[in-house]
mmCIF file of C-alpha atoms in Angstrom:
data_model
loop_
_atom_site.group_PDB
_atom_site.id
_atom_site.type_symbol
_atom_site.label_atom_id
_atom_site.label_comp_id
_atom_site.label_asym_id
_atom_site.label_seq_id
_atom_site.Cartn_x
_atom_site.Cartn_y
_atom_site.Cartn_z
ATOM 1 C CA MET A 1 -0.178 0.143 -0.012
ATOM 2 C CA VAL A 2 3.086 2.430 0.516
ATOM 3 C CA ARG A 3 4.342 1.306 -2.955
ATOM 4 C CA ILE A 4 0.962 2.807 -4.333
ATOM 5 C CA ARG A 5 0.618 5.049 -1.719
ATOM 6 C CA ARG A 6 3.755 7.447 -3.306
ATOM 7 C CA PHE A 7 3.602 6.587 -6.876
ATOM 8 C CA GLU A 8 0.372 7.940 -6.869
ATOM 9 C CA GLU A 9 1.422 11.299 -4.805
ATOM 10 C CA ARG A 10 4.606 11.014 -7.064
ATOM 11 C CA CYS A 11 2.131 11.012 -10.391
ATOM 12 C CA VAL A 12 0.336 14.062 -8.901
ATOM 13 C CA GLU A 13 4.052 16.057 -9.138
ATOM 14 C CA LEU A 14 4.311 14.813 -12.387
ATOM 15 C CA TYR A 15 1.290 15.535 -13.591
ATOM 16 C CA SER A 16 1.445 19.168 -12.678
ATOM 17 C CA ALA A 17 4.739 19.180 -14.059
ATOM 18 C CA GLU A 18 3.395 17.555 -17.764
ATOM 19 C CA ARG A 19 5.620 15.240 -18.079
ATOM 20 C CA ILE A 20 2.412 13.313 -17.437
ATOM 21 C CA ARG A 21 0.175 13.793 -19.925
ATOM 22 C CA GLY A 22 -3.566 12.615 -21.226
ATOM 23 C CA PHE A 23 -6.664 12.179 -17.950
ATOM 24 C CA MET A 24 -5.364 10.301 -14.694
ATOM 25 C CA HIS A 25 -7.773 9.280 -12.360
ATOM 26 C CA LEU A 26 -5.683 8.246 -8.788
ATOM 27 C CA CYS A 27 -6.817 5.509 -6.403
ATOM 28 C CA VAL A 28 -5.415 7.294 -3.012
ATOM 29 C CA GLY A 29 -7.454 6.332 -0.112
ATOM 30 C CA GLU A 30 -7.877 2.566 -2.488
ATOM 31 C CA GLU A 31 -5.324 1.011 -1.708
ATOM 32 C CA ALA A 32 -6.916 -2.020 0.608
ATOM 33 C CA VAL A 33 -8.832 -3.591 -2.313
ATOM 34 C CA ALA A 34 -6.023 -3.393 -4.443
ATOM 35 C CA VAL A 35 -3.616 -5.099 -2.035
ATOM 36 C CA GLY A 36 -5.851 -7.354 -0.217
ATOM 37 C CA LEU A 37 -7.410 -8.755 -3.561
ATOM 38 C CA VAL A 38 -5.011 -8.730 -5.386
ATOM 39 C CA GLY A 39 -2.352 -10.763 -3.243
ATOM 40 C CA ALA A 40 -4.415 -12.913 -2.169
ATOM 41 C CA LEU A 41 -5.661 -13.994 -6.178
ATOM 42 C CA ALA A 42 -3.041 -16.582 -7.451
ATOM 43 C CA ALA A 43 -0.544 -16.445 -10.684
ATOM 44 C CA GLU A 44 -3.259 -18.285 -13.454
ATOM 45 C CA ASP A 45 -5.992 -15.700 -12.166
ATOM 46 C CA ALA A 46 -6.875 -13.116 -14.788
ATOM 47 C CA VAL A 47 -7.570 -9.483 -13.317
ATOM 48 C CA VAL A 48 -9.726 -7.258 -15.248
ATOM 49 C CA SER A 49 -9.633 -3.424 -14.005
ATOM 50 C CA THR A 50 -10.733 -0.188 -14.342
ATOM 51 C CA TYR A 51 -9.127 2.888 -16.365
ATOM 52 C CA ARG A 52 -8.865 3.651 -12.186
ATOM 53 C CA GLU A 53 -6.141 0.987 -12.331
ATOM 54 C CA HIS A 54 -2.965 2.192 -11.139
ATOM 55 C CA GLY A 55 -2.965 0.637 -7.807
ATOM 56 C CA HIS A 56 -3.960 -2.798 -9.219
ATOM 57 C CA ALA A 57 -1.373 -3.405 -11.860
ATOM 58 C CA LEU A 58 0.886 -2.617 -9.104
ATOM 59 C CA ALA A 59 -0.368 -4.934 -7.182
ATOM 60 C CA ARG A 60 -0.829 -7.195 -9.910
ATOM 61 C CA GLY A 61 3.363 -7.276 -10.468
ATOM 62 C CA VAL A 62 3.243 -5.303 -12.955
ATOM 63 C CA PRO A 63 6.814 -2.972 -13.314
ATOM 64 C CA MET A 64 6.245 0.167 -12.087
ATOM 65 C CA SER A 65 9.255 1.445 -14.710
ATOM 66 C CA ALA A 66 6.107 -0.054 -17.770
ATOM 67 C CA VAL A 67 3.605 1.640 -15.600
ATOM 68 C CA LEU A 68 5.444 4.870 -14.958
ATOM 69 C CA ALA A 69 6.817 4.705 -18.973
ATOM 70 C CA GLU A 70 3.463 4.036 -20.482
ATOM 71 C CA MET A 71 2.136 7.132 -18.680
ATOM 72 C CA PHE A 72 5.310 8.522 -20.045
ATOM 73 C CA GLY A 73 4.002 7.585 -23.615
ATOM 74 C CA ARG A 74 7.399 5.244 -23.942
ATOM 75 C CA ALA A 75 7.167 2.530 -26.052
ATOM 76 C CA SER A 76 9.294 0.552 -23.005
ATOM 77 C CA GLY A 77 5.635 0.823 -21.426
ATOM 78 C CA CYS A 78 3.388 -1.718 -20.558
ATOM 79 C CA SER A 79 1.057 -0.800 -23.463
ATOM 80 C CA ARG A 80 4.079 -0.018 -25.698
ATOM 81 C CA GLY A 81 3.157 4.103 -25.098
ATOM 82 C CA ARG A 82 -0.165 3.580 -27.194
ATOM 83 C CA GLY A 83 -2.885 3.263 -23.999
ATOM 84 C CA GLY A 84 -1.406 5.617 -21.489
ATOM 85 C CA SER A 85 -2.885 5.952 -17.747
ATOM 86 C CA MET A 86 -6.701 4.440 -18.558
ATOM 87 C CA HIS A 87 -4.886 1.270 -19.949
ATOM 88 C CA LEU A 88 -2.681 -0.294 -18.759
ATOM 89 C CA PHE A 89 -2.017 -4.049 -20.575
ATOM 90 C CA ASP A 90 0.728 -7.110 -18.812
ATOM 91 C CA VAL A 91 -0.809 -10.209 -20.544
ATOM 92 C CA SER A 92 2.533 -12.029 -19.019
ATOM 93 C CA ARG A 93 0.651 -11.388 -15.797
ATOM 94 C CA ARG A 94 -2.875 -11.601 -16.616
ATOM 95 C CA PHE A 95 -4.264 -8.462 -15.616
ATOM 96 C CA TYR A 96 -6.087 -7.577 -19.052
ATOM 97 C CA GLY A 97 -6.461 -3.570 -18.348
ATOM 98 C CA GLY A 98 -7.184 -0.493 -17.730
ATOM 99 C CA ASN A 99 -10.892 0.521 -19.818
ATOM 100 C CA ALA A 100 -11.990 4.300 -20.150
ATOM 101 C CA ILE A 101 -15.183 2.714 -20.924
ATOM 102 C CA VAL A 102 -17.642 2.491 -17.308
ATOM 103 C CA GLY A 103 -18.525 -0.770 -16.428
ATOM 104 C CA GLY A 104 -16.910 -1.613 -20.138
ATOM 105 C CA GLY A 105 -14.540 -4.197 -18.220
ATOM 106 C CA LEU A 106 -17.499 -6.067 -17.099
ATOM 107 C CA PRO A 107 -17.981 -8.467 -20.759
ATOM 108 C CA ILE A 108 -14.255 -8.663 -20.783
ATOM 109 C CA ALA A 109 -14.504 -10.227 -17.539
ATOM 110 C CA VAL A 110 -17.664 -13.108 -18.381
ATOM 111 C CA GLY A 111 -15.911 -14.155 -21.913
ATOM 112 C CA LEU A 112 -13.065 -14.538 -20.366
ATOM 113 C CA ALA A 113 -13.897 -17.126 -17.860
ATOM 114 C CA LEU A 114 -16.075 -18.289 -20.160
ATOM 115 C CA ALA A 115 -12.890 -19.277 -21.926
ATOM 116 C CA ASP A 116 -10.842 -21.059 -19.313
ATOM 117 C CA ALA A 117 -14.110 -22.923 -18.117
ATOM 118 C CA LEU A 118 -14.877 -23.775 -21.755
ATOM 119 C CA ARG A 119 -10.595 -24.979 -21.642
ATOM 120 C CA GLY A 120 -11.502 -26.991 -18.554
ATOM 121 C CA HIS A 121 -8.429 -24.517 -16.948
ATOM 122 C CA PRO A 122 -9.386 -24.046 -12.860
ATOM 123 C CA VAL A 123 -8.842 -20.346 -13.500
ATOM 124 C CA VAL A 124 -10.657 -17.058 -11.741
ATOM 125 C CA THR A 125 -11.688 -14.066 -13.483
ATOM 126 C CA ALA A 126 -11.386 -10.268 -10.569
ATOM 127 C CA CYS A 127 -12.897 -7.902 -12.238
ATOM 128 C CA LEU A 128 -13.092 -4.322 -11.031
ATOM 129 C CA PHE A 129 -15.472 -2.053 -11.434
ATOM 130 C CA GLY A 130 -16.728 1.153 -9.279
ATOM 131 C CA ASP A 131 -20.290 2.356 -7.584
ATOM 132 C CA GLY A 132 -21.004 4.285 -11.191
ATOM 133 C CA ALA A 133 -20.560 0.809 -13.318
ATOM 134 C CA VAL A 134 -23.486 -0.700 -11.352
ATOM 135 C CA ALA A 135 -25.987 1.562 -13.023
ATOM 136 C CA GLU A 136 -24.940 0.123 -16.806
ATOM 137 C CA GLY A 137 -26.196 -2.172 -19.393
ATOM 138 C CA GLU A 138 -23.195 -4.433 -18.976
ATOM 139 C CA PHE A 139 -23.711 -4.868 -14.854
ATOM 140 C CA HIS A 140 -26.699 -7.144 -15.815
ATOM 141 C CA GLU A 141 -26.040 -8.581 -18.512
ATOM 142 C CA SER A 142 -22.927 -9.649 -16.709
ATOM 143 C CA LEU A 143 -23.954 -10.626 -14.223
ATOM 144 C CA ASN A 144 -26.724 -12.485 -14.848
ATOM 145 C CA LEU A 145 -24.836 -14.291 -18.351
ATOM 146 C CA ALA A 146 -21.947 -15.513 -15.141
ATOM 147 C CA ALA A 147 -24.592 -16.704 -12.538
ATOM 148 C CA LEU A 148 -26.701 -18.916 -15.335
ATOM 149 C CA TRP A 149 -23.390 -20.621 -16.876
ATOM 150 C CA ARG A 150 -22.700 -20.535 -13.519
ATOM 151 C CA LEU A 151 -18.749 -19.629 -14.548
ATOM 152 C CA PRO A 152 -16.208 -18.329 -11.612
ATOM 153 C CA VAL A 153 -15.561 -15.006 -11.776
ATOM 154 C CA LEU A 154 -15.801 -12.788 -8.684
ATOM 155 C CA PHE A 155 -17.150 -9.269 -9.508
ATOM 156 C CA CYS A 156 -15.675 -6.863 -6.973
ATOM 157 C CA CYS A 157 -17.097 -2.551 -6.744
ATOM 158 C CA GLU A 158 -15.139 -0.489 -5.588
ATOM 159 C CA ASN A 159 -17.857 1.451 -4.098
ATOM 160 C CA ASN A 160 -16.699 4.716 -3.394
ATOM 161 C CA ARG A 161 -20.180 6.551 -2.805
ATOM 162 C CA TYR A 162 -19.330 9.131 -5.948
ATOM 163 C CA ALA A 163 -19.176 6.943 -8.639
ATOM 164 C CA MET A 164 -17.245 9.945 -10.853
ATOM 165 C CA GLY A 165 -19.313 12.774 -9.209
ATOM 166 C CA THR A 166 -22.800 11.903 -7.917
ATOM 167 C CA ALA A 167 -23.785 10.534 -4.408
ATOM 168 C CA LEU A 168 -23.996 7.361 -4.841
ATOM 169 C CA GLU A 169 -28.265 7.919 -3.389
ATOM 170 C CA PHE A 170 -28.888 10.476 -5.723
ATOM 171 C CA GLU A 171 -27.488 7.490 -8.366
ATOM 172 C CA HIS A 172 -29.616 4.845 -6.830
ATOM 173 C CA ALA A 173 -32.716 3.643 -5.664
ATOM 174 C CA GLN A 174 -31.221 0.590 -3.416
ATOM 175 C CA THR A 175 -27.740 1.557 -1.541
ATOM 176 C CA ASP A 176 -27.193 -2.056 -1.246
ATOM 177 C CA LEU A 177 -25.436 -2.612 -4.315
ATOM 178 C CA ALA A 178 -24.173 -6.474 -2.302
ATOM 179 C CA LEU A 179 -27.997 -6.696 -2.328
ATOM 180 C CA ARG A 180 -28.724 -5.454 -6.152
ATOM 181 C CA ALA A 181 -26.242 -8.904 -7.146
ATOM 182 C CA ALA A 182 -27.008 -11.090 -4.564
ATOM 183 C CA SER A 183 -31.060 -10.914 -6.604
ATOM 184 C CA TYR A 184 -28.576 -12.459 -9.528
ATOM 185 C CA GLY A 185 -28.697 -16.361 -7.346
ATOM 186 C CA MET A 186 -24.545 -15.170 -6.628
ATOM 187 C CA PRO A 187 -22.854 -14.996 -2.762
ATOM 188 C CA ALA A 188 -22.382 -11.056 -2.526
ATOM 189 C CA TRP A 189 -21.056 -9.269 0.868
ATOM 190 C CA PRO A 190 -20.452 -5.781 1.664
ATOM 191 C CA VAL A 191 -16.204 -5.246 2.823
ATOM 192 C CA ASP A 192 -14.779 -2.535 4.957
ATOM 193 C CA GLY A 193 -12.188 -1.747 1.819
ATOM 194 C CA MET A 194 -10.359 0.256 4.114
ATOM 195 C CA ASP A 195 -8.509 -2.759 5.646
ATOM 196 C CA PRO A 196 -6.798 -5.080 3.505
ATOM 197 C CA GLU A 197 -6.432 -7.277 5.871
ATOM 198 C CA ALA A 198 -10.916 -7.609 5.490
ATOM 199 C CA VAL A 199 -10.518 -7.611 1.984
ATOM 200 C CA ALA A 200 -7.917 -10.338 2.095
ATOM 201 C CA GLU A 201 -9.834 -12.508 3.715
ATOM 202 C CA ALA A 202 -13.384 -11.547 2.158
ATOM 203 C CA THR A 203 -11.332 -12.214 -1.194
ATOM 204 C CA GLN A 204 -10.175 -15.821 0.127
ATOM 205 C CA ARG A 205 -14.264 -16.663 1.748
ATOM 206 C CA ALA A 206 -15.100 -16.348 -2.211
ATOM 207 C CA LEU A 207 -12.856 -17.220 -4.095
ATOM 208 C CA ALA A 208 -13.026 -20.648 -1.892
ATOM 209 C CA THR A 209 -16.629 -20.987 -3.229
ATOM 210 C CA ILE A 210 -16.345 -19.960 -6.661
ATOM 211 C CA ARG A 211 -12.988 -22.612 -7.185
ATOM 212 C CA SER A 212 -15.431 -25.050 -4.536
ATOM 213 C CA GLY A 213 -18.059 -25.111 -8.689
ATOM 214 C CA SER A 214 -20.809 -22.556 -7.478
ATOM 215 C CA GLY A 215 -20.783 -19.781 -9.928
ATOM 216 C CA PRO A 216 -18.912 -16.621 -8.929
ATOM 217 C CA CYS A 217 -19.277 -14.197 -6.181
ATOM 218 C CA PHE A 218 -19.850 -10.417 -5.947
ATOM 219 C CA LEU A 219 -17.776 -8.143 -3.169
ATOM 220 C CA GLU A 220 -19.363 -4.952 -2.567
ATOM 221 C CA MET A 221 -15.765 -3.236 -1.587
ATOM 222 C CA ARG A 222 -16.976 0.063 0.307
ATOM 223 C CA THR A 223 -14.152 2.633 0.355
ATOM 224 C CA TYR A 224 -13.235 6.175 0.127
ATOM 225 C CA ARG A 225 -11.501 8.292 -2.960
ATOM 226 C CA PHE A 226 -9.455 11.030 -1.013
ATOM 227 C CA ARG A 227 -8.529 12.981 -4.565
ATOM 228 C CA ALA A 228 -10.911 13.303 -6.648
ATOM 229 C CA HIS A 229 -11.962 12.100 -10.044
ATOM 230 C CA SER A 230 -9.269 12.880 -12.008
ATOM 231 C CA MET A 231 -6.912 15.058 -12.096
ATOM 232 C CA TYR A 232 -9.498 17.804 -14.128
ATOM 233 C CA ASP A 233 -12.122 17.294 -11.651
ATOM 234 C CA PRO A 234 -12.429 20.299 -9.349
ATOM 235 C CA ASP A 235 -14.670 18.227 -7.049
ATOM 236 C CA ARG A 236 -16.658 20.439 -5.192
ATOM 237 C CA TYR A 237 -19.794 17.434 -5.172
ATOM 238 C CA ARG A 238 -19.324 16.979 -1.454
ATOM 239 C CA ASP A 239 -17.769 18.848 1.445
ATOM 240 C CA ARG A 240 -14.503 18.990 2.946
ATOM 241 C CA ALA A 241 -14.935 18.172 6.581
ATOM 242 C CA GLU A 242 -16.191 14.113 5.102
ATOM 243 C CA VAL A 243 -13.140 13.863 3.133
ATOM 244 C CA ALA A 244 -11.385 14.847 6.384
ATOM 245 C CA ARG A 245 -13.954 11.842 8.359
ATOM 246 C CA TRP A 246 -12.979 9.596 6.034
ATOM 247 C CA LYS A 247 -9.282 10.027 6.544
ATOM 248 C CA ASP A 248 -8.795 9.315 9.721
ATOM 249 C CA GLN A 249 -9.635 5.808 8.458
ATOM 250 C CA ASP A 250 -6.554 5.973 6.006
ATOM 251 C CA PRO A 251 -5.569 1.906 5.297
ATOM 252 C CA VAL A 252 -2.138 2.726 5.161
ATOM 253 C CA ASP A 253 -2.136 4.507 8.775
ATOM 254 C CA ARG A 254 -5.060 1.630 10.882
ATOM 255 C CA LEU A 255 -2.486 -1.177 9.719
ATOM 256 C CA ARG A 256 0.275 1.062 10.193
ATOM 257 C CA ALA A 257 -0.047 1.644 13.440
ATOM 258 C CA ARG A 258 -1.705 -1.588 13.812
ATOM 259 C CA MET A 259 1.336 -2.998 13.204
ATOM 260 C CA VAL A 260 3.301 -1.001 15.401
ATOM 261 C CA ARG A 261 0.925 -2.340 18.419
ATOM 262 C CA ASP A 262 1.223 -5.863 17.819
ATOM 263 C CA GLY A 263 5.479 -5.124 17.538
ATOM 264 C CA GLY A 264 5.497 -5.367 13.748
ATOM 265 C CA LEU A 265 6.653 -2.898 13.121
ATOM 266 C CA ASP A 266 8.665 0.445 14.124
ATOM 267 C CA GLY A 267 9.740 4.222 13.579
ATOM 268 C CA ALA A 268 13.380 2.609 11.739
ATOM 269 C CA SER A 269 11.422 -0.152 9.917
ATOM 270 C CA TRP A 270 8.994 2.493 8.547
ATOM 271 C CA ASP A 271 11.133 4.795 7.274
ATOM 272 C CA ARG A 272 13.438 2.774 6.350
ATOM 273 C CA LEU A 273 10.674 0.726 3.704
ATOM 274 C CA VAL A 274 9.181 4.422 2.794
ATOM 275 C CA ALA A 275 13.047 5.626 1.719
ATOM 276 C CA ALA A 276 12.924 2.141 -0.205
ATOM 277 C CA VAL A 277 9.818 3.232 -1.775
ATOM 278 C CA ASP A 278 10.969 6.407 -2.963
ATOM 279 C CA GLU A 279 14.044 4.860 -4.236
ATOM 280 C CA GLU A 280 12.290 2.613 -6.795
ATOM 281 C CA ILE A 281 9.830 5.403 -7.623
ATOM 282 C CA GLU A 282 12.758 8.082 -8.531
ATOM 283 C CA ALA A 283 14.305 4.313 -10.188
ATOM 284 C CA ALA A 284 11.259 4.143 -12.549
ATOM 285 C CA VAL A 285 10.922 8.069 -13.552
ATOM 286 C CA ALA A 286 14.530 8.015 -14.524
ATOM 287 C CA ALA A 287 13.250 4.534 -17.002
ATOM 288 C CA ALA A 288 10.219 6.461 -17.896
ATOM 289 C CA GLU A 289 11.789 9.191 -19.100
ATOM 290 C CA ALA A 290 15.226 7.691 -20.866
ATOM 291 C CA GLY A 291 12.461 4.660 -22.447
ATOM 292 C CA PRO A 292 12.501 5.557 -26.679
ATOM 293 C CA LEU A 293 9.082 7.370 -28.327
ATOM 294 C CA GLU A 294 7.768 5.050 -31.012
ATOM 295 C CA PRO A 295 8.900 5.435 -34.280
ATOM 296 C CA VAL A 296 6.655 7.028 -37.041
ATOM 297 C CA GLU A 297 6.926 4.202 -39.110
ATOM 298 C CA ASP A 298 4.792 2.248 -36.929
ATOM 299 C CA LEU A 299 2.049 4.250 -36.650
ATOM 300 C CA THR A 300 -0.723 1.626 -37.744
ATOM 301 C CA ARG A 301 0.957 -1.686 -35.711
ATOM 302 C CA PHE A 302 -1.205 -2.501 -34.289
ATOM 303 C CA VAL A 303 -4.599 -0.555 -36.205
ATOM 304 C CA TYR A 304 -4.717 -2.528 -39.180
ATOM 305 C CA ALA A 305 -3.989 -6.688 -39.617
ATOM 306 C CA GLU A 306 -0.378 -7.799 -41.326
ATOM 307 C CA PRO A 307 -0.505 -9.167 -45.098
ATOM 308 C CA SER A 308 -0.333 -12.587 -44.361
#
């Protein structure tokens, strides 16, 4: 979580200095979901993410240098610099995006799970999406098909309560999102998305259910983003006092305090951890800046099929 938090904070600096361009969505405050969920998956499992996916990619093991090079538009990026912040992709780690469309990853996840099931591969596809995606048609179509065909999908809703900028109660008639998912006949329950241990425990429980052949599960991770929806968002739709109250539940601070109390962390080890993370980040910045740009003659590569 410290790696993700410090990385996101450094990205703010790089974006403000115009070294990162385009859209950028940060997951500051939501790190417990990335670490608790992705960390509980097996290497063979698949992950389908959202446009707020930096933390998911890092937790999955995508090298920080490849993530940052992608955001710098370099050919050494994980998507060859063609996708940017919203389209991180690494097939070697079964990390299938990164998707700029709200809810766009849901049908992709169902398709991946169907393909694995037809091939007899005993793996799970984890699909992350936000509360805003629950209002989209593909949410209902995807959950219905996954339940109908008993597909091995773990649906994980990162409910940060504001989608793009509309409060949950003004967007959904039924604000208990786990209850809505349960209507499709799958196990579904809410989880404290600010606690990585609670997230990991819930994920392990869901994975055991899915791997038993019972079909999909749904987890509603109740979390909160401390920053605006994107770097372009003036964030005028919520009260500053509310944000401050949620910061009292900061997942990094909560886990750090718990580890200190239990004797697993002290001030010196914390300082070493932060220093090591900062060193990794600066090395990734240097590598990204030194990365090559894709040559102009490759402009249509991957756009049109190569002649046979």
